[in-house]
CSV table of C-alpha atoms and ligand atoms in Angstrom, one decimal:
chain,number,residue,atom,x,y,z
L,228,UNK,CA,78.5,94.1,101.7
L,229,UNK,CA,79.5,90.5,101.2
L,230,UNK,CA,81.3,88.6,103.9
L,231,UNK,CA,84.3,87.9,101.8
L,232,UNK,CA,86.3,89.7,99.1
L,233,UNK,CA,88.5,88.3,96.4
L,234,UNK,CA,92.2,89.2,96.1
L,235,UNK,CA,93.3,89.6,92.5
L,236,UNK,CA,96.8,89.3,90.8
L,237,UNK,CA,97.1,92.6,88.9
L,238,UNK,CA,99.6,91.1,86.4
L,239,UNK,CA,97.1,88.5,85.2
L,240,UNK,CA,93.7,89.7,86.5
L,241,UNK,CA,93.3,86.2,88.0
L,242,UNK,CA,91.9,85.6,91.5
L,243,UNK,CA,94.4,84.5,94.2
L,244,UNK,CA,92.1,83.8,97.2
L,245,UNK,CA,89.1,85.0,99.2
L,246,UNK,CA,89.5,86.8,102.5
L,247,UNK,CA,86.8,87.2,105.2
L,248,UNK,CA,85.8,90.8,105.9
L,249,UNK,CA,86.0,91.7,109.6
L,250,UNK,CA,82.7,93.1,111.0
L,251,UNK,CA,82.4,95.9,113.6
L,252,UNK,CA,82.0,93.1,116.2
L,253,UNK,CA,85.2,91.5,115.0
L,254,UNK,CA,87.1,94.8,115.3
L,255,UNK,CA,85.7,95.3,118.8
L,256,UNK,CA,86.9,91.8,119.8
L,257,UNK,CA,90.3,92.5,118.4
L,258,UNK,CA,90.5,95.8,120.3
L,259,UNK,CA,89.5,94.1,123.5
L,260,UNK,CA,92.3,91.5,123.0
L,261,UNK,CA,94.7,94.4,122.2
L,262,UNK,CA,93.7,96.3,125.4
L,263,UNK,CA,94.7,93.4,127.6
L,264,UNK,CA,97.8,92.5,125.6
L,265,UNK,CA,99.0,96.1,125.8
L,266,UNK,CA,98.7,96.2,129.6
L,267,UNK,CA,101.2,93.3,130.0
L,268,UNK,CA,103.5,94.6,127.2
L,269,UNK,CA,103.8,98.1,128.6
L,270,UNK,CA,105.0,96.9,132.0
L,271,UNK,CA,107.7,94.6,130.5
L,272,UNK,CA,111.2,95.7,131.1
L,273,UNK,CA,112.4,98.0,128.2
L,274,UNK,CA,115.1,95.5,127.3
L,275,UNK,CA,112.5,92.7,127.1
L,276,UNK,CA,110.4,94.7,124.6
L,277,UNK,CA,113.6,95.4,122.6
L,278,UNK,CA,114.4,91.7,122.5
L,279,UNK,CA,110.9,90.8,121.3
L,280,UNK,CA,111.1,93.3,118.5
L,281,UNK,CA,114.5,92.0,117.5
L,282,UNK,CA,113.1,88.5,117.4
L,283,UNK,CA,110.3,89.7,115.2
L,284,UNK,CA,112.9,91.4,112.9
L,285,UNK,CA,114.9,88.2,112.6
L,286,UNK,CA,111.8,86.1,111.7
L,287,UNK,CA,110.8,88.7,109.0
L,288,UNK,CA,114.5,88.6,107.7
L,289,UNK,CA,114.2,84.8,107.4
L,290,UNK,CA,111.0,85.2,105.4
L,291,UNK,CA,112.1,88.0,103.0
L,292,UNK,CA,111.8,85.8,99.9
L,293,UNK,CA,108.4,84.5,100.8
L,294,UNK,CA,107.0,88.0,101.6
L,295,UNK,CA,108.6,89.3,98.4
L,296,UNK,CA,107.0,86.6,96.3
L,297,UNK,CA,103.6,87.3,97.9
L,298,UNK,CA,104.0,91.0,97.1
L,299,UNK,CA,104.8,90.2,93.5
L,300,UNK,CA,101.6,88.1,93.3
L,301,UNK,CA,99.3,90.5,95.1
L,302,UNK,CA,100.7,93.9,94.2
L,303,UNK,CA,102.6,93.3,90.9
L,304,UNK,CA,105.8,94.8,92.4
L,305,UNK,CA,109.0,93.8,90.6
L,306,UNK,CA,110.7,91.1,92.5
L,307,UNK,CA,113.8,93.3,93.2
L,308,UNK,CA,111.7,96.0,94.7
L,309,UNK,CA,109.6,93.5,96.7
L,310,UNK,CA,112.7,92.0,98.2
L,311,UNK,CA,113.9,95.5,99.2
L,312,UNK,CA,110.5,96.2,100.8
L,313,UNK,CA,110.5,93.0,102.9
L,314,UNK,CA,114.0,93.6,104.1
L,315,UNK,CA,113.1,97.2,104.9
L,316,UNK,CA,110.4,95.9,107.3
L,317,UNK,CA,113.0,93.9,109.2
L,318,UNK,CA,115.3,96.9,109.2
L,319,UNK,CA,112.5,99.2,110.5
L,320,UNK,CA,111.8,96.7,113.3
L,321,UNK,CA,115.5,96.5,114.2
L,322,UNK,CA,115.8,100.3,114.2
L,323,UNK,CA,112.9,100.8,116.6
L,324,UNK,CA,114.0,97.8,118.7
L,325,UNK,CA,116.5,100.3,120.0
L,326,UNK,CA,113.7,102.7,121.1
L,327,UNK,CA,112.3,101.1,124.3
L,328,UNK,CA,115.6,101.6,126.0
L,329,UNK,CA,116.0,105.1,124.7
L,330,UNK,CA,112.6,106.7,125.4
L,331,UNK,CA,114.1,108.8,128.2
L,332,UNK,CA,112.1,111.5,129.9
L,333,UNK,CA,113.5,114.6,131.4
L,334,UNK,CA,114.4,115.8,134.9
L,335,UNK,CA,113.4,119.4,135.2
L,336,UNK,CA,114.8,121.7,137.9
L,337,UNK,CA,111.9,123.0,140.1
L,338,UNK,CA,111.5,124.4,143.6
L,339,UNK,CA,110.6,122.2,146.5
L,340,UNK,CA,111.0,118.8,144.8
L,341,UNK,CA,111.9,116.6,141.9
L,342,UNK,CA,110.1,116.9,138.5
L,343,UNK,CA,110.4,114.1,135.9
L,344,UNK,CA,108.6,113.3,132.7
L,345,UNK,CA,107.6,109.9,131.4
L,346,UNK,CA,106.7,108.9,127.8
L,347,UNK,CA,103.5,106.9,128.3
L,348,UNK,CA,102.1,104.8,125.5
L,349,UNK,CA,98.7,105.7,124.2
L,350,UNK,CA,97.4,102.1,124.6
L,351,UNK,CA,95.9,100.7,121.4
L,352,UNK,CA,96.9,102.3,118.1
L,353,UNK,CA,94.9,101.8,114.9
L,354,UNK,CA,96.8,101.8,111.6
L,355,UNK,CA,95.1,102.1,108.2
L,356,UNK,CA,97.3,101.5,105.2
L,357,UNK,CA,96.8,101.9,101.4
L,358,UNK,CA,97.5,99.3,98.7
L,359,UNK,CA,100.6,100.8,97.1
L,360,UNK,CA,103.3,99.7,99.5
L,361,UNK,CA,101.4,97.3,101.8
L,362,UNK,CA,104.3,96.1,103.9
L,363,UNK,CA,106.6,99.0,104.3
L,364,UNK,CA,104.0,101.6,105.2
L,365,UNK,CA,102.5,99.3,107.7
L,366,UNK,CA,105.9,98.8,109.4
L,367,UNK,CA,106.4,102.6,109.7
L,368,UNK,CA,103.4,102.6,112.0
L,369,UNK,CA,103.6,99.3,113.8
L,370,UNK,CA,107.3,99.1,114.6
L,371,UNK,CA,107.6,102.4,116.5
L,372,UNK,CA,104.1,102.0,118.0
L,373,UNK,CA,105.0,98.6,119.5
L,374,UNK,CA,108.4,99.9,120.6
L,375,UNK,CA,106.7,102.7,122.6
L,376,UNK,CA,104.6,100.2,124.5
L,377,UNK,CA,101.4,100.2,122.5
L,378,UNK,CA,99.4,97.4,121.0
L,379,UNK,CA,98.5,97.7,117.3
L,380,UNK,CA,95.5,96.8,115.2
L,381,UNK,CA,96.3,97.1,111.5
L,382,UNK,CA,93.9,97.4,108.6
L,383,UNK,CA,95.4,96.6,105.2
L,384,UNK,CA,93.8,97.8,102.0
L,385,UNK,CA,91.3,95.3,100.6
L,386,UNK,CA,93.2,95.2,97.3
L,387,UNK,CA,96.5,94.1,99.0
L,388,UNK,CA,96.1,92.3,102.3
L,389,UNK,CA,98.3,89.3,101.9
L,390,UNK,CA,101.7,90.5,103.1
L,391,UNK,CA,100.2,92.3,106.1
L,392,UNK,CA,98.3,89.1,107.1
L,393,UNK,CA,101.5,87.1,106.8
L,394,UNK,CA,103.4,89.7,109.0
L,395,UNK,CA,100.7,89.1,111.7
L,396,UNK,CA,101.4,85.4,111.6
L,397,UNK,CA,105.2,86.0,111.7
L,398,UNK,CA,104.8,88.2,114.8
L,399,UNK,CA,103.2,85.3,116.7
L,400,UNK,CA,105.9,82.9,115.3
L,401,UNK,CA,108.5,85.3,116.7
L,402,UNK,CA,107.0,85.1,120.1
L,403,UNK,CA,105.1,88.5,120.3
L,404,UNK,CA,102.2,88.0,122.7
L,405,UNK,CA,98.7,87.1,121.4
L,406,UNK,CA,96.7,90.2,120.7
L,407,UNK,CA,99.6,92.7,120.7
L,408,UNK,CA,99.8,93.0,116.9
L,409,UNK,CA,96.6,92.0,115.0
L,410,UNK,CA,95.9,92.4,111.3
L,411,UNK,CA,92.2,93.0,110.7
L,412,UNK,CA,91.3,92.8,107.0
L,413,UNK,CA,88.1,94.4,105.8
L,414,UNK,CA,86.7,97.5,104.3
L,415,UNK,CA,87.7,101.0,105.1
L,416,UNK,CA,84.1,102.1,105.8
L,417,UNK,CA,83.7,99.4,108.4
L,418,UNK,CA,87.1,98.4,109.9
L,419,UNK,CA,88.8,101.8,109.3
L,420,UNK,CA,85.9,103.8,110.6
L,421,UNK,CA,85.6,101.6,113.7
L,422,UNK,CA,89.3,102.3,114.5
L,423,UNK,CA,88.3,106.0,114.3
L,424,UNK,CA,85.2,105.7,116.5
L,425,UNK,CA,86.3,103.0,119.0
L,426,UNK,CA,86.9,104.6,122.4
L,427,UNK,CA,89.8,102.2,123.2
L,428,UNK,CA,91.8,103.0,120.0
L,429,UNK,CA,93.7,106.0,121.3
L,430,UNK,CA,95.6,107.0,118.3
L,431,UNK,CA,95.1,106.5,114.5
L,432,UNK,CA,97.7,106.4,111.8
L,433,UNK,CA,96.2,106.8,108.3
L,434,UNK,CA,98.0,106.6,105.0
L,435,UNK,CA,95.9,107.0,101.8
L,436,UNK,CA,94.1,109.6,99.8
L,437,UNK,CA,93.7,113.2,101.0
L,438,UNK,CA,89.9,113.0,100.8
L,439,UNK,CA,89.6,110.0,103.0
L,440,UNK,CA,92.3,111.4,105.3
L,441,UNK,CA,90.2,114.5,105.9
L,442,UNK,CA,87.2,112.3,106.9
L,443,UNK,CA,89.4,110.2,109.2
L,444,UNK,CA,90.9,113.4,110.8
L,445,UNK,CA,87.4,114.8,111.3
L,446,UNK,CA,86.2,111.6,113.0
L,447,UNK,CA,89.3,111.6,115.2
L,448,UNK,CA,88.7,115.2,116.1
L,449,UNK,CA,85.2,114.3,117.4
L,450,UNK,CA,86.8,111.6,119.7
L,451,UNK,CA,89.7,114.0,120.6
L,452,UNK,CA,92.0,111.3,119.2
L,453,UNK,CA,95.5,112.2,117.8
L,454,UNK,CA,96.0,111.2,114.2
L,455,UNK,CA,98.9,111.0,111.8
L,456,UNK,CA,98.1,111.5,108.1
L,457,UNK,CA,100.3,110.5,105.2
L,458,UNK,CA,98.4,111.6,102.1
L,459,UNK,CA,98.8,112.3,98.4
L,460,UNK,CA,101.5,114.2,96.5
L,461,UNK,CA,102.4,116.0,93.3
L,462,UNK,CA,106.1,116.3,93.8
L,463,UNK,CA,108.4,118.3,91.6
L,464,UNK,CA,111.7,117.2,90.1
L,465,UNK,CA,113.3,120.6,89.4
L,466,UNK,CA,116.1,120.6,86.8
L,467,UNK,CA,118.3,123.7,86.5
L,468,UNK,CA,120.4,124.5,83.4
L,469,UNK,CA,123.6,124.1,85.5
L,470,UNK,CA,122.7,120.5,86.5
L,471,UNK,CA,124.3,117.3,85.3
L,472,UNK,CA,121.6,116.9,82.6
L,473,UNK,CA,122.6,113.4,81.6
L,474,UNK,CA,122.3,112.2,85.2
L,475,UNK,CA,119.1,114.1,85.8
L,476,UNK,CA,117.4,112.7,82.7
L,477,UNK,CA,118.6,109.1,83.2
L,478,UNK,CA,117.3,109.1,86.8
L,479,UNK,CA,113.9,110.8,86.1
L,480,UNK,CA,112.0,107.7,84.9
L,481,UNK,CA,112.8,105.8,88.2
L,482,UNK,CA,111.7,108.8,90.2
L,483,UNK,CA,108.2,108.8,88.8
L,484,UNK,CA,107.6,105.3,87.2
L,485,UNK,CA,108.8,103.2,90.2
L,486,UNK,CA,105.9,101.1,91.4
L,487,UNK,CA,104.1,102.2,88.2
L,488,UNK,CA,103.9,105.8,89.6
L,489,UNK,CA,101.7,104.5,92.4
L,490,UNK,CA,103.9,106.2,94.9
L,491,UNK,CA,103.0,109.2,97.0
L,492,UNK,CA,106.5,110.5,96.5
L,493,UNK,CA,106.5,110.1,92.7
L,494,UNK,CA,108.2,113.1,91.0
L,495,UNK,CA,105.2,113.5,88.7
L,496,UNK,CA,106.1,117.0,87.6
L,497,UNK,CA,109.5,117.6,85.9
L,498,UNK,CA,110.2,121.3,85.9
L,499,UNK,CA,113.0,122.2,83.5
L,500,UNK,CA,114.8,125.6,83.1
L,501,UNK,CA,113.7,126.9,79.7
L,502,UNK,CA,117.2,127.2,78.2
L,503,UNK,CA,117.8,123.4,78.5
L,504,UNK,CA,114.2,122.2,78.1
L,505,UNK,CA,114.6,120.8,74.5
L,506,UNK,CA,118.0,119.2,75.4
L,507,UNK,CA,116.5,117.6,78.6
L,508,UNK,CA,113.6,116.1,76.6
L,509,UNK,CA,116.0,114.7,74.0
L,510,UNK,CA,117.9,112.9,76.9
L,511,UNK,CA,114.7,111.8,78.6
L,512,UNK,CA,113.1,110.0,75.6
L,513,UNK,CA,115.7,107.1,75.4
L,514,UNK,CA,115.6,106.8,79.2
L,515,UNK,CA,111.8,106.3,79.1
L,516,UNK,CA,112.0,103.9,76.1
L,517,UNK,CA,114.6,101.8,78.1
L,518,UNK,CA,112.4,101.6,81.2
L,519,UNK,CA,111.6,97.8,81.5
L,520,UNK,CA,107.9,97.1,82.0
L,521,UNK,CA,106.7,93.5,82.2
L,522,UNK,CA,106.3,90.4,84.3
L,523,UNK,CA,107.2,91.5,87.9
L,524,UNK,CA,108.6,88.0,88.6
L,525,UNK,CA,111.4,88.6,86.1
L,526,UNK,CA,114.6,89.8,87.8
L,527,UNK,CA,115.2,92.5,85.2
L,528,UNK,CA,111.7,94.1,85.4
L,529,UNK,CA,111.6,97.7,86.6
L,530,UNK,CA,107.8,98.3,86.5
L,531,UNK,CA,104.8,96.0,86.9
L,532,UNK,CA,101.1,96.6,86.2
L,533,UNK,CA,98.7,99.1,87.9
L,534,UNK,CA,96.8,97.7,90.9
L,535,UNK,CA,93.3,97.3,89.3
L,536,UNK,CA,91.2,97.7,86.2
L,537,UNK,CA,89.4,100.6,87.7
L,538,UNK,CA,92.6,102.4,88.7
L,539,UNK,CA,93.9,101.9,85.1
L,540,UNK,CA,90.7,103.7,83.8
L,541,UNK,CA,91.3,106.6,86.2
L,542,UNK,CA,94.9,106.9,85.1
L,543,UNK,CA,94.0,106.7,81.4
L,544,UNK,CA,91.4,109.5,82.0
L,545,UNK,CA,94.3,111.9,82.7
L,546,UNK,CA,95.5,111.5,79.1
L,547,UNK,CA,92.2,112.8,77.6
L,548,UNK,CA,93.2,116.0,75.7
L,549,UNK,CA,96.8,115.8,77.0
L,550,UNK,CA,99.8,116.7,74.8
L,551,UNK,CA,101.7,113.3,74.9
L,552,UNK,CA,105.3,113.8,73.9
L,553,UNK,CA,106.3,110.1,74.0
L,554,UNK,CA,105.6,106.8,75.7
L,555,UNK,CA,107.5,103.7,76.8
L,556,UNK,CA,106.3,100.1,76.3
L,557,UNK,CA,104.1,97.7,78.3
L,558,UNK,CA,102.7,94.1,77.7
L,559,UNK,CA,99.6,94.1,75.5
L,560,UNK,CA,96.7,91.8,74.9
L,561,UNK,CA,98.9,90.1,72.3
L,562,UNK,CA,100.9,88.6,75.2
L,563,UNK,CA,99.1,85.4,76.2
L,564,UNK,CA,100.6,85.2,79.7
L,565,UNK,CA,100.2,88.9,80.8
L,566,UNK,CA,97.6,90.3,78.4
L,567,UNK,CA,94.8,90.6,80.9
L,568,UNK,CA,96.9,92.4,83.5
L,569,UNK,CA,96.4,96.1,84.3
L,570,UNK,CA,99.3,97.4,82.1
L,571,UNK,CA,99.9,101.0,81.3
L,572,UNK,CA,102.9,102.3,79.3
L,573,UNK,CA,105.0,105.1,81.0
L,574,UNK,CA,103.9,108.4,79.5
L,575,UNK,CA,105.5,111.8,79.2
L,576,UNK,CA,103.1,114.8,78.7
L,577,UNK,CA,104.0,118.3,77.9
L,578,UNK,CA,101.9,120.5,80.1
L,579,UNK,CA,101.0,124.1,80.8
L,580,UNK,CA,100.6,125.7,84.2
L,581,UNK,CA,97.0,125.2,85.4
L,582,UNK,CA,96.5,122.0,83.4
L,583,UNK,CA,94.8,119.2,85.4
L,584,UNK,CA,97.8,116.9,84.7
L,585,UNK,CA,100.1,119.6,86.2
L,586,UNK,CA,98.2,119.9,89.4
L,587,UNK,CA,96.3,116.7,90.3
L,588,UNK,CA,97.8,113.5,91.6
L,589,UNK,CA,97.6,110.8,88.9
L,590,UNK,CA,99.1,107.9,91.0
L,591,UNK,CA,100.2,106.2,87.7
L,592,UNK,CA,103.1,106.2,85.3
L,593,UNK,CA,102.4,109.6,83.8
L,594,UNK,CA,104.7,112.6,84.2
L,595,UNK,CA,104.1,116.2,83.2
L,596,UNK,CA,107.0,118.3,82.0
L,597,UNK,CA,106.9,122.1,82.3
L,598,UNK,CA,109.5,124.8,81.6
L,599,UNK,CA,110.4,127.6,84.1
L,600,UNK,CA,112.3,130.8,83.6
L,601,UNK,CA,114.5,131.4,86.7
L,602,UNK,CA,115.0,130.3,90.3
L,603,UNK,CA,112.1,132.3,91.7
L,604,UNK,CA,109.8,131.0,89.0
L,605,UNK,CA,111.0,127.4,89.8
L,606,UNK,CA,110.1,127.8,93.5
L,607,UNK,CA,106.7,129.3,92.6
L,608,UNK,CA,105.9,126.5,90.2
L,609,UNK,CA,107.1,123.8,92.5
L,610,UNK,CA,104.7,125.2,95.2
L,611,UNK,CA,101.8,125.6,92.7
L,612,UNK,CA,99.9,122.5,94.1
L,613,UNK,CA,97.9,121.7,97.2
L,614,UNK,CA,100.4,119.0,98.0
L,615,UNK,CA,103.8,119.2,99.7
L,616,UNK,CA,105.3,115.7,100.2
L,617,UNK,CA,108.6,115.2,98.3
L,618,UNK,CA,110.7,116.7,95.6
L,619,UNK,CA,114.1,116.7,93.9
L,620,UNK,CA,116.4,119.6,92.9
L,621,UNK,CA,119.1,119.2,90.3
L,622,UNK,CA,121.8,121.9,90.2
L,623,UNK,CA,125.6,122.1,90.6
L,624,UNK,CA,125.2,125.4,92.4
L,625,UNK,CA,125.4,124.8,96.2
L,626,UNK,CA,123.8,128.2,97.2
L,627,UNK,CA,121.0,127.6,94.8
L,628,UNK,CA,120.4,124.1,96.1
L,629,UNK,CA,120.1,125.5,99.7
L,630,UNK,CA,117.8,128.4,98.6
L,631,UNK,CA,115.5,126.2,96.6
L,632,UNK,CA,115.4,123.4,99.2
L,633,UNK,CA,114.3,126.0,101.8
L,634,UNK,CA,111.8,127.6,99.4
L,635,UNK,CA,109.9,124.5,98.3
L,636,UNK,CA,107.1,123.7,100.8
L,637,UNK,CA,107.6,119.9,101.0
L,638,UNK,CA,108.4,117.6,103.8
L,639,UNK,CA,111.1,115.4,102.1
L,640,UNK,CA,113.5,117.0,99.6
L,641,UNK,CA,116.6,115.6,97.9
L,642,UNK,CA,119.4,117.4,96.0
L,643,UNK,CA,121.0,115.7,93.0
L,644,UNK,CA,119.2,112.4,93.9
L,645,UNK,CA,115.6,111.2,94.3
L,646,UNK,CA,115.9,109.5,97.7
L,647,UNK,CA,112.8,110.0,100.0
L,648,UNK,CA,112.8,107.1,102.4
L,649,UNK,CA,115.4,106.0,104.9
L,650,UNK,CA,114.1,104.5,108.2
L,651,UNK,CA,116.5,106.7,110.2
L,652,UNK,CA,115.3,110.0,108.8
L,653,UNK,CA,111.9,111.7,109.2
L,654,UNK,CA,109.2,111.3,106.5
L,655,UNK,CA,106.0,113.1,105.9
L,656,UNK,CA,104.2,115.9,104.1
L,657,UNK,CA,103.3,119.6,104.4
L,658,UNK,CA,100.0,121.2,103.2
L,659,UNK,CA,97.5,118.6,101.8
L,660,UNK,CA,100.1,115.8,102.0
L,661,UNK,CA,99.7,115.2,105.6
L,662,UNK,CA,100.0,115.9,109.3
L,663,UNK,CA,102.9,114.6,111.5
L,664,UNK,CA,106.0,112.7,110.6
L,665,UNK,CA,106.9,109.0,110.5
L,666,UNK,CA,110.3,107.3,110.7
L,667,UNK,CA,113.5,108.9,111.9
L,668,UNK,CA,114.8,109.2,115.4
L,669,UNK,CA,111.6,110.6,117.0
L,670,UNK,CA,108.9,108.3,115.7
L,671,UNK,CA,108.6,106.1,118.8
L,672,UNK,CA,108.0,109.2,120.9
L,673,UNK,CA,105.1,110.2,118.6
L,674,UNK,CA,103.3,107.1,119.9
L,675,UNK,CA,103.5,108.4,123.5
L,676,UNK,CA,102.0,111.1,125.7
L,677,UNK,CA,104.2,113.0,128.0
L,678,UNK,CA,103.3,112.7,131.7
L,679,UNK,CA,104.8,115.1,134.2
L,680,UNK,CA,105.2,114.0,137.8
L,681,UNK,CA,106.3,116.3,140.7
L,682,UNK,CA,107.7,114.7,143.9
L,683,UNK,CA,107.7,117.0,146.9
L,684,UNK,CA,111.0,116.8,148.8
L,685,UNK,CA,110.2,119.3,151.5
L,686,UNK,CA,110.5,117.6,154.9
O,86,TAP,P1,92.3,105.4,100.2
O,86,TAP,O1,91.1,105.1,99.3
O,86,TAP,O2,92.3,106.7,100.9
O,86,TAP,O3,92.5,104.1,101.1
O,86,TAP,C1,93.5,104.0,102.1
O,86,TAP,C2,93.1,103.1,103.2
O,86,TAP,O4,92.0,103.7,103.9
O,86,TAP,C3,92.6,101.8,102.7
O,86,TAP,O5,93.0,100.8,103.7
O,86,TAP,C4,91.1,102.0,102.7
O,86,TAP,O6,90.3,100.8,102.8
O,86,TAP,C5,90.9,102.8,103.9
O,86,TAP,N1,89.7,103.6,103.9
O,86,TAP,C6,88.9,103.9,102.9
O,86,TAP,N2,87.8,104.6,103.3
O,86,TAP,C7,87.9,104.8,104.6
O,86,TAP,C8,87.1,105.4,105.6
O,86,TAP,N3,86.0,106.0,105.3
O,86,TAP,N4,87.6,105.4,106.9
O,86,TAP,C9,88.7,104.7,107.2
O,86,TAP,N5,89.5,104.1,106.3
O,86,TAP,C10,89.1,104.1,105.0
O,86,TAP,O7,93.6,105.5,99.4
O,86,TAP,P2,94.2,104.4,98.3
O,86,TAP,O8,93.5,104.5,97.1
O,86,TAP,O9,94.3,103.1,99.0
O,86,TAP,O10,95.7,105.0,98.2
O,86,TAP,C11,96.1,105.9,97.3
O,86,TAP,C12,96.3,107.3,98.0
O,86,TAP,O11,97.2,107.1,99.1
O,86,TAP,C13,97.1,108.2,97.1
O,86,TAP,O12,96.5,109.5,97.1
O,86,TAP,C14,98.5,108.3,97.7
O,86,TAP,O13,99.2,109.5,97.4
O,86,TAP,C15,98.2,108.1,99.1
O,86,TAP,N6,99.4,107.5,99.7
O,86,TAP,C16,100.1,108.4,100.5
O,86,TAP,C17,101.3,107.9,101.1
O,86,TAP,C18,102.1,108.8,102.0
O,86,TAP,S1,103.2,108.0,102.8
O,86,TAP,N7,101.9,110.0,102.1
O,86,TAP,C19,101.7,106.6,100.9
O,86,TAP,C20,100.9,105.8,100.1
O,86,TAP,C21,99.7,106.3,99.5
O,86,TAP,P3,89.8,99.9,101.6
O,86,TAP,O14,90.5,98.6,101.7
O,86,TAP,O15,88.3,99.7,101.8
O,86,TAP,O16,90.1,100.6,100.4
C-alpha cells in the first residue's frame, strides 16, 4: 500500500490533493496521546467540558461556509445540502454540550447503606465513518462520546477525508486539549482494523456496509469491546390509495435521490397500492424529470455526482435487465466543465418481488416501484429485505398509520413525510441495518459504562 492517497473531486474527476496514510504505528501513537488526554478531560468539572464543547460548536458555526465548500469539492454534495450538514455538526455539538451536566446516576434504596451509580466513560472511542455523509455521521459519534468524558480517534473514509481533517483542526482552534479529538486518515484495513484490535480503544462506532460491519463486530467480540453499527438499508416508501398522492409523488424523488441515493435511509423501494399504481407513476414522472442534477456549486442543484467511477459502475450494474420506466437528466460528456464527473441520471425501475433491484441496496439514484394489494401485503413487502433502517408511510387513515408503523421492522419511520434525522431523536437500524442507536437524548449515556458503588452506613 502506498504511503499517500489522492483525493478526487467527483464532479470533475480531477485530483484535489494527496493525503498521507496513517500506519499502525501512527494509530498507536494517536491512541497513546488520546489515553493521556482522556484522563485529564474526564476529571474536568462537567460544566467545563460543556463549555469546551460549546466553544467547539461556535468555531464550527463560524466555519460553516468553508466546511460546506470543502464538502462540495470532495463529495459533490449540492451546496445547500453541504451548508445544512456543516450547521448540523455545530447543532449536534451544542446539543451534547448539555450532556456532561445531565449524565446523572441513580441512588437506589438498599439495606445498610447508600447505593449510587456513576456513568463512567469508556476511555478512548474509535469512530470509523463512510464517505457518503463525512461530517454529519462523524459528529453523531464524536459529540456524545466527548460529552461523556471520552477521547476520540476518528477514521474518515479515504474517498472523503477533507472535512473531517478540518474538523480536527477546528477542535484545536476552539481550545479542545491536544490529543482529545484526533482525525487519523488511512485505509480501513489498517487504521480501522487497528481501532478494533488496539487494547486501549475501548469502544468502536462503525458506519458503513453490512459486510465490513460484520467483520468489525467479530473483531470487537474477540476483544470483548462494545460496538455500535450503522449499516445499509433498503427502505420502503409505502403509498396507500387514501394518501395525498400529489404530495407523496412530489416528495418521492427527494426521499431517494438526495445525495444521489448514496444515503443509508434512501427510500429506494416505492410500494404503491395497486388501485392507484398507474396514477402514482403518472404523477412521479414529472417530479423525476424536474429533479435538478448538475454542478453541486450551483445554488439550485438538488443532486450531484456519484462518489467515484467504480461506484458508478456498480450502480449501473443494477440496471442490467431491469425494466426502466423513466429517467431524469444528468450532465454528459458533451458538457466540457462536468463531462468527466461520475454522473448518473435518476432512474425509476418497475420491479417484481424477488428481483435483485427490489432487495439489494443500490446506494445510487435508482428506485424500484412495486404494487401491493392491501395493508397486510404492504407490511409483508416492506419487511421483505434483510435491512430495517428507515421508511415512510403515506396514508390519511390514522389507525392504519399506527398499525403499519408498528408492523414495519425499521428503526426510523416517518408518516406523511420522509424525515429520518433530527439530532434530538434516536437514529439506527434493525436487522442487518445495525446494532445500537445514535443521536437522541440517550446517546451520551451509550458512551459510558455504569458503575455501582455501595457505601456502608452501619456504625
Ligand atoms: P465501507 O466499505 O464499509 O466503509 C466504511 C468505512 O469503513 C470506511 O472508512 C472504510 O475505510 C472502513 N473500512 C473498510 N474496511 C474496513 C475494515 N476491514 N475494518 C475497519 N474499517 C474498514 O462502506 P462505504 O462503501 O464507505 O459506505 C457505504 C455503506 O455504508 C452503505 O452500505 C451504506 O448503507 C452504509 N451507510 C450506513 C449508514 C447508516 S447511518 N446506517 C450511513 C452511511 C452509510 P476506507 O477508507 O478504506 O474505505
